[in-house]
């Protein structure tokens, strides 16, 4: 739970940017309904009262009024969900990014009491879009049941299956146990159900330890398994097997397009968080200050400071993006010059100029917004200072113990990869692209201006045709876990591959003075990428009768940030221009 000082920044990043609310609830009046009611009364007839809000309109007014205070006069719209199929609700979900907050009733179909399938379909739809969506499920149903059904419906299978050897071991253990005490397999299966499964998913790194200590929710399983003298490893294996059985039984409820990255809290303040949606839960019997309950849920989630920075940046873009673009548009002569060049260009040259123009526009736009985000970050750091040690606060926010040497080393390597490299971008080979050929990794060190397909000189085109000559340096793998005391020697490269940071060296890791292994390679189609940053490269290799050019498949796996790529280009230049001295 976030402290009071931190909660203020959570509110600033996520609550204050809210400008509009959409309520989807069949218990709320719509504009059409209110107008129809007045029309009926004008005709002298009393309209049929089909909705519950007629019995207590004050409660509905309080909910809407909570969004319409002088401090937060939000735009509120209501959709009652009637006469719309589940598929129609899903289509509505694709447009909900136009509202900053969705208040969603769990049971939208009165003919199916307790059924939340339509509401869940809407939330699933929100998980598929590219916007971050805030949702409050506001229900009169049992909150525990609503939370659990929603959580299971957003999940996907995630447990690691047993190997064939492990499965045979489980079968043998259960067979022997059944021989000692008939019916034990059934009792063990009853001791591991949805409660245990959700706990294991939520605490994936510690649930086996919890079971080993006979703590809930595994106390019954532990008591049953203790009767057979199983070892600790045997109990863990059987528990994993039973959890997998439970996962299979729950799969009909799972989201076919779900994610394993869900986080949630099933305590008094309930929430479910995914990459693109945050769901809070509120009972209609509460005070109906839904923004306050949403903030409470966000505080329970305790988003890390980096997420707050990015949330503030998104909010500033929405709030002040139009004003920031004014400064960009003032440079009308430069903009006209850029646009004329775009219109005059053709083919690959146009593609390159479009990318450059978009980059320049976006850099200027961000320059007008970043000072506000920097102010937010500065205020947050100032508020945090003094509330704990830097190590303790980092552990509290990120669940990383930097006093642990292994965790500290991993954090340093991730920092090095983050500041020096990024996922590949662009449409052709350029300076800093790291690519893989067979099992070898290479980095392109030719100057960027020499790799633009549209700017190849006629001499090169005549000599090499559609093949782009470029210089590349072979990267040497550094052993995982090795501490690099000479990391500041400007010869190391850190990139993230399949979620793991790998370190490479620009020359022989054993010798700082060794020369890099550089080659002149030739990229097919002037270095333009095919599908998935792939291209063909011609490599000079030793053949039976001399050197031959072999065509190889290459794939760009990462890209150095410009200053780090330029460092390697300069280092290679120093190597190529060094002078041999005849000292004795």
Coordinates of C-alpha atoms in Angstrom, one line a residue:
X1 CA 0.0 0.0 0.0
X2 CA 1.4 3.4 -1.0
X3 CA 2.1 5.9 1.7
X4 CA 0.3 9.2 1.9
X5 CA 3.1 11.1 0.2
X6 CA 3.3 8.6 -2.6
X7 CA -0.5 8.4 -3.0
X8 CA -0.5 12.1 -4.0
X9 CA 1.7 11.3 -7.0
X10 CA -0.4 8.2 -7.9
X11 CA -3.5 10.5 -7.9
X12 CA -1.7 13.1 -10.1
X13 CA -0.6 10.5 -12.6
X14 CA -3.8 8.5 -12.9
X15 CA -6.8 10.2 -11.3
X16 CA -6.4 13.9 -12.1
X17 CA -6.0 13.3 -15.9
X18 CA -9.5 11.7 -16.0
X19 CA -11.8 14.0 -18.0
X20 CA -14.7 11.7 -19.0
X21 CA -16.5 8.7 -17.5
X22 CA -18.7 6.1 -19.3
X23 CA -21.1 4.2 -17.1
X24 CA -22.3 0.9 -18.6
X25 CA -25.0 -0.3 -16.2
X26 CA -28.6 -1.5 -16.9
X27 CA -29.7 0.0 -13.6
X28 CA -28.9 3.6 -14.8
X29 CA -31.2 6.1 -16.6
X30 CA -30.2 7.1 -20.1
X31 CA -31.0 10.4 -21.9
X32 CA -33.4 8.5 -24.2
X33 CA -35.2 7.0 -21.2
X34 CA -35.6 10.3 -19.4
X35 CA -36.9 12.0 -22.5
X36 CA -39.3 9.2 -23.2
X37 CA -40.5 9.4 -19.6
X38 CA -41.2 13.1 -20.0
X39 CA -43.0 12.5 -23.3
X40 CA -45.2 9.8 -21.7
X41 CA -46.1 12.2 -18.8
X42 CA -46.9 15.0 -21.3
X43 CA -49.4 12.5 -22.8
X44 CA -50.9 12.0 -19.4
X45 CA -49.6 8.4 -19.0
X46 CA -47.2 7.2 -16.3
X47 CA -44.2 5.4 -17.8
X48 CA -43.4 1.8 -16.8
X49 CA -40.8 1.6 -14.1
X50 CA -38.6 -1.3 -15.2
X51 CA -35.3 -0.3 -13.6
X52 CA -34.2 -0.4 -10.0
X53 CA -33.1 3.2 -10.0
X54 CA -36.8 4.3 -9.8
X55 CA -36.8 2.9 -6.2
X56 CA -33.7 4.8 -5.1
X57 CA -32.8 7.6 -7.5
X58 CA -30.9 9.4 -4.8
X59 CA -28.1 6.7 -4.9
X60 CA -27.7 7.0 -8.7
X61 CA -27.6 10.8 -8.3
X62 CA -24.9 10.5 -5.7
X63 CA -22.7 8.3 -8.0
X64 CA -23.1 10.7 -10.9
X65 CA -22.7 13.7 -8.6
X66 CA -19.4 12.3 -7.3
X67 CA -18.0 12.9 -10.8
X68 CA -19.5 16.3 -11.1
X69 CA -18.0 18.2 -8.2
X70 CA -16.6 21.7 -8.7
X71 CA -13.1 20.3 -8.2
X72 CA -13.6 17.6 -10.9
X73 CA -16.5 18.4 -13.3
X74 CA -16.2 15.3 -15.4
X75 CA -18.1 14.6 -18.6
X76 CA -20.4 11.6 -17.7
X77 CA -22.2 9.4 -20.2
X78 CA -24.4 6.4 -19.6
X79 CA -25.1 3.3 -21.6
X80 CA -27.5 0.9 -20.0
X81 CA -26.5 -2.2 -22.0
X82 CA -30.1 -3.1 -22.9
X83 CA -31.1 -4.5 -26.3
X84 CA -27.5 -5.1 -27.1
X85 CA -25.9 -8.5 -27.7
X86 CA -22.6 -9.5 -26.1
X87 CA -21.0 -9.1 -29.5
X88 CA -22.3 -5.6 -29.6
X89 CA -20.8 -4.8 -26.2
X90 CA -17.5 -6.1 -27.4
X91 CA -17.6 -3.7 -30.4
X92 CA -18.4 -0.9 -28.0
X93 CA -15.3 -1.8 -26.0
X94 CA -13.1 -0.9 -29.0
X95 CA -14.2 2.7 -28.7
X96 CA -14.0 3.1 -25.0
X97 CA -10.5 4.7 -25.2
X98 CA -12.5 7.9 -25.9
X99 CA -13.5 7.7 -22.2
X100 CA -10.9 8.0 -19.5
X101 CA -12.8 5.8 -17.0
X102 CA -15.3 3.0 -17.5
X103 CA -17.7 2.1 -14.7
X104 CA -19.0 -1.3 -15.5
X105 CA -21.9 -3.3 -14.0
X106 CA -21.0 -7.0 -13.6
X107 CA -24.5 -8.3 -14.4
X108 CA -25.7 -6.5 -17.6
X109 CA -28.4 -9.0 -18.5
X110 CA -31.2 -9.2 -16.0
X111 CA -32.4 -12.5 -17.5
X112 CA -29.2 -14.2 -16.4
X113 CA -28.7 -13.5 -12.6
X114 CA -25.1 -13.6 -11.5
X115 CA -23.8 -13.9 -15.1
X116 CA -21.0 -11.4 -15.9
X117 CA -20.1 -12.8 -19.3
X118 CA -20.9 -9.6 -21.2
X119 CA -19.0 -7.4 -18.8
X120 CA -16.0 -9.8 -18.9
X121 CA -16.2 -9.6 -22.8
X122 CA -15.9 -5.9 -22.6
X123 CA -12.8 -6.0 -20.3
X124 CA -11.3 -8.6 -22.6
X125 CA -11.8 -6.2 -25.5
X126 CA -10.1 -3.5 -23.6
X127 CA -7.1 -5.8 -23.0
X128 CA -6.7 -6.1 -26.7
X129 CA -6.4 -2.4 -27.5
X130 CA -3.3 -0.2 -27.2
X131 CA -4.6 2.3 -24.6
X132 CA -4.3 2.1 -20.9
X133 CA -7.8 1.7 -19.6
X134 CA -9.1 2.4 -16.0
X135 CA -12.2 0.3 -15.1
X136 CA -14.3 0.0 -12.0
X137 CA -16.6 -3.0 -11.8
X138 CA -19.5 -1.7 -9.7
X139 CA -21.8 -4.5 -8.7
X140 CA -24.5 -5.6 -6.2
X141 CA -23.3 -9.2 -6.5
X142 CA -21.0 -10.9 -4.0
X143 CA -17.7 -9.0 -4.5
X144 CA -15.5 -12.1 -3.8
X145 CA -17.3 -14.1 -6.4
X146 CA -17.2 -11.3 -9.0
X147 CA -13.5 -10.7 -8.4
X148 CA -12.7 -14.4 -8.8
X149 CA -14.7 -15.0 -11.9
X150 CA -13.3 -11.8 -13.5
X151 CA -9.7 -12.8 -12.7
X152 CA -10.1 -16.4 -14.0
X153 CA -11.7 -15.0 -17.2
X154 CA -8.8 -12.7 -17.9
X155 CA -6.1 -15.4 -17.3
X156 CA -4.4 -17.8 -19.6
X157 CA -2.6 -21.0 -18.8
X158 CA 0.9 -20.4 -17.4
X159 CA 2.2 -23.3 -15.3
X160 CA 5.2 -25.3 -16.5
X161 CA 4.2 -28.8 -17.5
X162 CA 5.8 -31.8 -16.0
X163 CA 8.5 -33.8 -17.9
X164 CA 7.8 -37.4 -18.8
X165 CA 10.2 -38.5 -16.0
X166 CA 8.4 -36.3 -13.4
X167 CA 5.0 -37.6 -14.5
X168 CA 6.2 -41.2 -14.0
X169 CA 7.5 -40.3 -10.6
X170 CA 4.1 -38.8 -9.6
X171 CA 2.3 -41.9 -10.8
X172 CA 4.5 -44.1 -8.7
X173 CA 4.1 -42.0 -5.6
X174 CA 0.3 -41.9 -5.9
X175 CA 0.2 -45.6 -6.7
X176 CA 2.2 -46.5 -3.6
X177 CA 0.2 -44.1 -1.4
X178 CA -3.1 -45.5 -2.7
X179 CA -1.9 -49.0 -1.8
X180 CA -1.3 -47.8 1.8
X181 CA -4.5 -45.9 2.2
X182 CA -7.3 -46.2 -0.3
X183 CA -8.9 -43.0 -1.6
X184 CA -5.9 -40.8 -0.8
X185 CA -5.5 -39.7 -4.4
X186 CA -9.1 -38.3 -4.4
X187 CA -8.5 -36.5 -1.1
X188 CA -5.2 -35.0 -2.3
X189 CA -7.0 -33.7 -5.4
X190 CA -9.8 -32.1 -3.2
X191 CA -7.1 -30.4 -1.2
X192 CA -5.8 -28.5 -4.2
X193 CA -8.4 -26.3 -6.0
X194 CA -8.9 -22.8 -7.2
X195 CA -7.7 -21.2 -4.0
X196 CA -4.4 -23.0 -4.2
X197 CA -4.1 -22.4 -7.9
X198 CA -4.6 -18.6 -7.6
X199 CA -2.2 -18.5 -4.7
X200 CA 0.5 -20.4 -6.7
X201 CA 0.0 -18.0 -9.7
X202 CA 0.2 -14.9 -7.5
X203 CA 3.2 -16.1 -5.5
X204 CA 5.0 -18.1 -8.2
X205 CA 8.4 -17.9 -6.5
X206 CA 7.4 -18.6 -2.9
X207 CA 4.3 -20.9 -3.0
X208 CA 6.4 -24.1 -2.6
X209 CA 8.0 -22.6 0.5
X210 CA 4.6 -21.7 1.8
X211 CA 3.5 -25.3 1.4
X212 CA 6.7 -26.6 2.9
X213 CA 5.9 -24.5 6.1
X214 CA 2.4 -26.0 6.2
X215 CA 0.8 -22.6 5.8
X216 CA -2.5 -21.8 4.2
X217 CA -3.9 -22.4 1.7
X218 CA -1.8 -25.7 1.6
X219 CA -2.3 -26.9 5.2
X220 CA -4.7 -29.7 4.2
X221 CA -2.5 -30.9 1.3
X222 CA 0.5 -30.9 3.6
X223 CA -1.3 -32.9 6.3
X224 CA -2.5 -35.5 3.7
X225 CA 0.9 -35.9 2.1
X226 CA 2.8 -36.2 5.4
X227 CA 1.2 -39.6 6.1
X228 CA 3.4 -41.3 3.5
X229 CA 6.9 -40.1 4.4
X230 CA 7.4 -38.2 1.2
X231 CA 10.5 -36.1 0.8
X232 CA 10.3 -32.4 0.4
X233 CA 11.0 -32.8 -3.4
X234 CA 8.3 -35.5 -3.6
X235 CA 5.6 -33.2 -2.0
X236 CA 6.6 -30.3 -4.3
X237 CA 6.3 -32.5 -7.3
X238 CA 2.9 -33.9 -6.4
X239 CA 1.7 -30.3 -5.6
X240 CA 2.8 -29.1 -9.0
X241 CA 0.9 -32.1 -10.6
X242 CA -2.3 -31.3 -8.8
X243 CA -2.0 -27.6 -9.6
X244 CA -1.6 -28.5 -13.3
X245 CA -4.8 -30.7 -13.0
X246 CA -6.6 -27.7 -11.6
X247 CA -5.4 -25.4 -14.4
X248 CA -6.7 -27.9 -17.0
X249 CA -10.1 -27.9 -15.2
X250 CA -10.2 -24.0 -15.2
X251 CA -9.2 -23.5 -18.8
X252 CA -12.7 -23.3 -20.1
X253 CA -13.0 -20.0 -18.1
X254 CA -9.7 -18.6 -19.3
X255 CA -9.3 -15.9 -21.9
X256 CA -8.1 -17.5 -25.2
X257 CA -6.2 -14.3 -25.9
X258 CA -5.1 -13.8 -22.3
X259 CA -1.8 -12.9 -20.7
X260 CA 0.3 -14.5 -18.0
X261 CA 1.5 -11.1 -16.8
X262 CA -1.6 -10.3 -14.7
X263 CA -1.1 -9.0 -11.2
X264 CA -3.9 -8.8 -8.6
X265 CA -4.8 -8.4 -5.0
X266 CA -7.7 -10.4 -3.4
X267 CA -7.6 -8.6 -0.1
X268 CA -10.1 -6.0 1.1
X269 CA -9.0 -3.7 -1.7
X270 CA -9.3 -5.8 -4.8
X271 CA -7.8 -5.1 -8.2
X272 CA -6.5 -6.8 -11.4
X273 CA -3.8 -5.1 -13.5
X274 CA -2.6 -6.0 -17.0
X275 CA -0.5 -4.2 -19.5
X276 CA -3.4 -2.2 -21.0
X277 CA -6.1 -2.3 -18.3
X278 CA -6.5 -1.8 -14.5
X279 CA -9.7 -3.1 -12.9
X280 CA -10.9 -2.0 -9.5
X281 CA -13.9 -3.5 -7.8
X282 CA -16.6 -1.7 -5.8
X283 CA -19.8 -2.9 -4.1
X284 CA -23.0 -0.9 -4.8
X285 CA -23.7 -1.0 -1.0
X286 CA -20.6 1.2 -0.4
X287 CA -20.5 5.0 -0.3
X288 CA -20.4 5.2 -4.0
X289 CA -17.3 7.6 -4.3
X290 CA -15.9 5.5 -7.1
X291 CA -12.9 7.8 -7.8
X292 CA -11.9 7.4 -4.2
X293 CA -12.2 3.7 -4.4
X294 CA -10.3 3.7 -7.7
X295 CA -7.5 5.6 -6.0
X296 CA -7.4 3.2 -3.1
X297 CA -7.1 0.3 -5.5
X298 CA -4.3 2.1 -7.4
X299 CA -2.5 2.7 -4.1
X300 CA -2.8 -1.0 -3.3
X301 CA -1.3 -1.8 -6.7
X302 CA 1.5 0.7 -5.8
X303 CA 2.8 1.4 -9.3
X304 CA 6.5 1.9 -9.4
X305 CA 7.9 5.4 -9.9
X306 CA 8.9 4.7 -13.5
X307 CA 5.3 3.8 -14.3
X308 CA 4.2 7.1 -12.7
X309 CA 6.7 9.0 -14.9
X310 CA 5.3 7.4 -18.0
X311 CA 1.7 7.9 -16.8
X312 CA 2.5 11.6 -16.2
X313 CA 4.0 11.8 -19.7
X314 CA 0.8 10.4 -21.3
X315 CA -1.3 12.8 -19.3
X316 CA 0.8 15.8 -20.4
X317 CA 0.6 14.7 -24.0
X318 CA -3.2 14.6 -23.8
X319 CA -3.4 17.9 -21.8
X320 CA -0.7 20.0 -23.4
X321 CA 0.2 18.3 -26.6
X322 CA -1.7 20.8 -28.7
X323 CA 0.1 23.7 -27.0
X324 CA 3.5 22.0 -27.4
X325 CA 2.9 21.5 -31.1
X326 CA 2.5 25.3 -31.5
X327 CA 6.2 25.8 -30.9
X328 CA 6.9 23.1 -33.5
X329 CA 4.7 24.8 -36.1
X330 CA 6.2 28.2 -35.6
X331 CA 9.3 27.2 -37.6
X332 CA 7.3 27.5 -40.8
X333 CA 10.3 28.0 -43.1
X334 CA 12.0 24.9 -41.9
X335 CA 8.7 22.9 -42.1
X336 CA 8.1 24.1 -45.7
X337 CA 11.7 23.2 -46.6
X338 CA 11.2 19.7 -45.1
X339 CA 7.9 19.2 -46.9
X340 CA 9.3 20.3 -50.3
X341 CA 12.1 17.8 -49.9
X342 CA 9.5 15.1 -49.2
X343 CA 7.5 15.9 -52.3
X344 CA 10.6 16.0 -54.5
X345 CA 12.0 12.7 -53.2
X346 CA 11.3 9.3 -54.7
X347 CA 11.6 5.7 -53.7
X348 CA 14.1 4.9 -51.0
X349 CA 15.1 8.5 -50.6
X350 CA 11.5 9.5 -49.8
X351 CA 11.3 6.7 -47.2
X352 CA 14.5 7.9 -45.5
X353 CA 13.3 11.6 -45.5
X354 CA 9.9 10.7 -44.1
X355 CA 11.6 8.9 -41.2
X356 CA 13.9 11.9 -40.6
X357 CA 11.0 14.4 -40.8
X358 CA 8.8 12.4 -38.3
X359 CA 11.8 12.1 -35.9
X360 CA 12.4 15.8 -36.0
X361 CA 8.8 16.7 -35.4
X362 CA 8.5 14.3 -32.5
X363 CA 11.7 15.4 -30.9
X364 CA 10.5 19.0 -30.9
X365 CA 7.1 18.0 -29.6
X366 CA 8.5 16.1 -26.7
X367 CA 10.9 18.9 -25.9
X368 CA 7.8 21.0 -25.0
X369 CA 6.4 18.4 -22.7
X370 CA 9.3 16.9 -20.9
X371 CA 9.9 19.9 -18.5
X372 CA 6.5 19.2 -16.8
X373 CA 7.4 15.5 -16.5
X374 CA 10.8 16.4 -15.1
X375 CA 9.1 18.7 -12.5
X376 CA 6.8 15.8 -11.5
X377 CA 9.8 13.4 -11.2
X378 CA 11.7 16.0 -9.1
X379 CA 8.8 16.5 -6.7
X380 CA 8.4 12.8 -6.3
X381 CA 12.1 12.2 -5.6
X382 CA 12.0 15.1 -3.1
X383 CA 9.0 13.6 -1.3
X384 CA 10.6 10.2 -1.2
X385 CA 13.9 11.4 0.2
X386 CA 14.0 10.8 3.9
X387 CA 11.2 8.3 4.0
X388 CA 13.7 5.4 3.9
X389 CA 17.1 4.4 2.6
X390 CA 17.6 4.3 -1.2
X391 CA 18.1 0.5 -1.0
X392 CA 14.9 0.0 1.1
X393 CA 12.8 2.3 -1.1
X394 CA 14.0 0.6 -4.3
X395 CA 13.1 -2.8 -2.8
X396 CA 9.7 -1.5 -1.7
X397 CA 8.8 -0.2 -5.2
X398 CA 10.5 -2.7 -7.5
X399 CA 10.8 -5.8 -5.2
X400 CA 14.5 -5.9 -6.0
X401 CA 17.0 -6.2 -3.1
X402 CA 20.0 -4.2 -4.3
X403 CA 21.9 -5.2 -1.1
X404 CA 22.1 -8.7 -2.6
X405 CA 25.3 -8.9 -4.7
X406 CA 23.6 -11.1 -7.4
X407 CA 20.6 -8.7 -7.7
X408 CA 23.0 -5.7 -7.7
X409 CA 25.0 -7.2 -10.5
X410 CA 21.9 -8.0 -12.5
X411 CA 20.6 -4.5 -12.1
X412 CA 23.9 -3.1 -13.3
X413 CA 23.8 -5.3 -16.4
X414 CA 20.2 -4.3 -17.1
X415 CA 21.2 -0.6 -16.7
X416 CA 24.1 -1.0 -19.1
X417 CA 21.8 -2.7 -21.7
X418 CA 19.1 -0.1 -21.3
X419 CA 21.3 3.0 -21.7
X420 CA 23.4 1.6 -24.5
X421 CA 21.0 -0.4 -26.7
X422 CA 17.4 -0.6 -27.8
X423 CA 15.2 -2.8 -30.0
X424 CA 16.1 -2.5 -33.7
X425 CA 14.3 0.2 -35.7
X426 CA 14.4 1.5 -39.3
X427 CA 14.1 -0.2 -42.6
X428 CA 17.7 -0.6 -43.7
X429 CA 21.0 -1.5 -42.2
X430 CA 22.8 1.4 -40.4
X431 CA 25.4 2.2 -37.8
X432 CA 25.0 0.3 -34.6
X433 CA 22.7 -2.5 -35.9
X434 CA 23.7 -5.7 -34.2
X435 CA 23.0 -8.7 -36.3
X436 CA 23.4 -12.5 -36.1
X437 CA 24.8 -14.7 -38.8
X438 CA 24.7 -18.4 -37.9
X439 CA 26.0 -18.4 -34.3
X440 CA 28.1 -15.2 -34.6
X441 CA 27.1 -11.6 -33.6
X442 CA 28.3 -8.6 -35.6
X443 CA 27.9 -4.9 -35.3
X444 CA 27.7 -2.5 -38.3
X445 CA 30.3 0.3 -37.9
X446 CA 30.0 2.0 -41.3
X447 CA 29.0 5.7 -41.0
X448 CA 25.3 6.1 -41.3
X449 CA 25.5 8.3 -44.4
X450 CA 27.2 5.5 -46.2
X451 CA 24.4 3.0 -45.5
X452 CA 21.4 5.0 -46.8
X453 CA 20.2 3.1 -49.9
X454 CA 19.1 6.3 -51.7
X455 CA 22.4 8.0 -51.1
X456 CA 24.8 5.3 -52.5
X457 CA 27.3 6.9 -54.9
X458 CA 27.2 6.0 -58.6
X459 CA 30.7 4.6 -58.3
X460 CA 29.5 2.1 -55.7
X461 CA 26.4 1.2 -57.6
X462 CA 28.5 0.5 -60.7
X463 CA 31.0 -1.6 -58.8
X464 CA 28.7 -3.6 -56.5
X465 CA 25.2 -3.2 -58.0
X466 CA 22.5 -3.9 -55.4
X467 CA 25.0 -5.1 -52.8
X468 CA 25.9 -2.6 -50.1
X469 CA 29.5 -2.8 -48.9
X470 CA 29.8 -2.0 -45.2
X471 CA 32.2 -2.6 -42.3
X472 CA 31.3 -4.9 -39.5
X473 CA 33.1 -6.0 -36.3
X474 CA 32.6 -9.4 -34.9
X475 CA 31.5 -9.4 -31.2
X476 CA 33.1 -11.8 -28.7
X477 CA 30.8 -13.2 -26.1
X478 CA 31.6 -12.5 -22.5
X479 CA 30.8 -15.2 -20.0
X480 CA 27.5 -14.8 -18.1
X481 CA 27.9 -13.5 -14.6
X482 CA 31.5 -12.3 -15.1
X483 CA 32.2 -9.0 -13.4
X484 CA 33.7 -6.5 -15.8
X485 CA 36.1 -4.3 -13.8
X486 CA 37.3 -2.6 -17.0
X487 CA 33.7 -1.9 -18.2
X488 CA 34.6 1.8 -18.8
X489 CA 37.2 0.9 -21.5
X490 CA 34.6 1.6 -24.2
X491 CA 34.8 -1.9 -25.7
X492 CA 31.8 -3.7 -24.2
X493 CA 28.3 -4.0 -25.7
X494 CA 25.3 -5.0 -23.6
X495 CA 22.1 -6.2 -25.3
X496 CA 18.9 -8.0 -24.1
X497 CA 18.2 -11.2 -26.0
X498 CA 15.1 -13.2 -25.1
X499 CA 14.7 -11.2 -21.9
X500 CA 18.3 -11.9 -20.7
X501 CA 21.2 -9.3 -20.8
X502 CA 24.2 -10.6 -22.7
X503 CA 27.6 -8.9 -22.7
X504 CA 29.9 -8.8 -25.8
X505 CA 33.3 -7.4 -26.3
X506 CA 34.5 -5.3 -29.3
X507 CA 37.8 -7.1 -29.3
X508 CA 39.5 -10.0 -27.5
X509 CA 38.1 -9.8 -23.9
X510 CA 41.5 -11.0 -22.5
X511 CA 43.4 -8.0 -24.0
X512 CA 42.3 -4.4 -24.1
X513 CA 45.0 -3.6 -26.7
X514 CA 44.0 -6.4 -29.1
X515 CA 42.7 -5.3 -32.5
X516 CA 39.0 -5.8 -33.4
X517 CA 38.1 -8.5 -35.9
X518 CA 36.6 -6.3 -38.6
X519 CA 35.4 -7.4 -42.1
X520 CA 34.0 -5.8 -45.2
X521 CA 30.6 -7.5 -45.8
X522 CA 28.0 -7.0 -48.5
X523 CA 24.3 -6.6 -47.8
X524 CA 21.9 -7.7 -50.5
X525 CA 19.2 -5.2 -51.8
X526 CA 21.3 -2.2 -50.6
X527 CA 20.8 -3.3 -47.0
X528 CA 17.0 -3.0 -47.0
X529 CA 15.3 -5.3 -44.5
X530 CA 12.9 -8.0 -45.4
X531 CA 10.3 -9.3 -42.9
X532 CA 11.4 -9.1 -39.3
X533 CA 14.7 -7.1 -39.7
X534 CA 16.2 -9.9 -41.8
X535 CA 18.5 -9.5 -44.8
X536 CA 21.0 -11.5 -46.8
X537 CA 24.7 -10.8 -46.4
X538 CA 27.7 -12.0 -48.4
X539 CA 30.6 -13.1 -46.3
X540 CA 34.1 -13.8 -47.5
X541 CA 35.2 -17.3 -46.5
X542 CA 38.0 -19.7 -47.4
X543 CA 37.1 -22.1 -50.1
X544 CA 38.8 -25.1 -51.6
X545 CA 40.4 -22.9 -54.3
X546 CA 40.7 -19.6 -52.4
X547 CA 38.4 -17.0 -51.0
X548 CA 34.8 -17.2 -51.9
X549 CA 31.7 -15.1 -51.2
X550 CA 29.1 -17.0 -49.3
X551 CA 25.5 -15.8 -49.1
X552 CA 24.2 -16.0 -45.5
X553 CA 20.9 -15.1 -43.7
X554 CA 21.3 -12.3 -41.2
X555 CA 18.9 -11.0 -38.6
X556 CA 19.1 -7.8 -36.7
X557 CA 18.6 -8.5 -33.0
X558 CA 19.4 -5.1 -31.4
X559 CA 20.6 -1.6 -32.1
X560 CA 23.1 0.5 -30.2
X561 CA 22.0 4.0 -29.3
X562 CA 23.8 6.6 -31.4
X563 CA 26.4 7.7 -29.0
X564 CA 27.4 4.2 -28.2
X565 CA 27.6 3.2 -31.8
X566 CA 29.7 6.3 -32.6
X567 CA 32.0 5.3 -29.8
X568 CA 32.7 1.9 -31.6
X569 CA 33.2 3.7 -34.9
X570 CA 35.8 6.0 -33.4
X571 CA 37.5 3.1 -31.6
X572 CA 37.7 1.2 -34.9
X573 CA 39.0 4.3 -36.6
X574 CA 41.8 4.6 -34.0
X575 CA 42.8 1.0 -34.6
X576 CA 42.9 1.5 -38.4
X577 CA 45.1 4.6 -38.1
X578 CA 47.5 3.4 -35.4
X579 CA 51.2 3.6 -36.1
X580 CA 53.5 0.7 -35.4
X581 CA 56.6 1.8 -33.4
X582 CA 59.9 -0.1 -33.4
X583 CA 60.7 0.2 -29.7
X584 CA 62.9 -2.5 -28.2

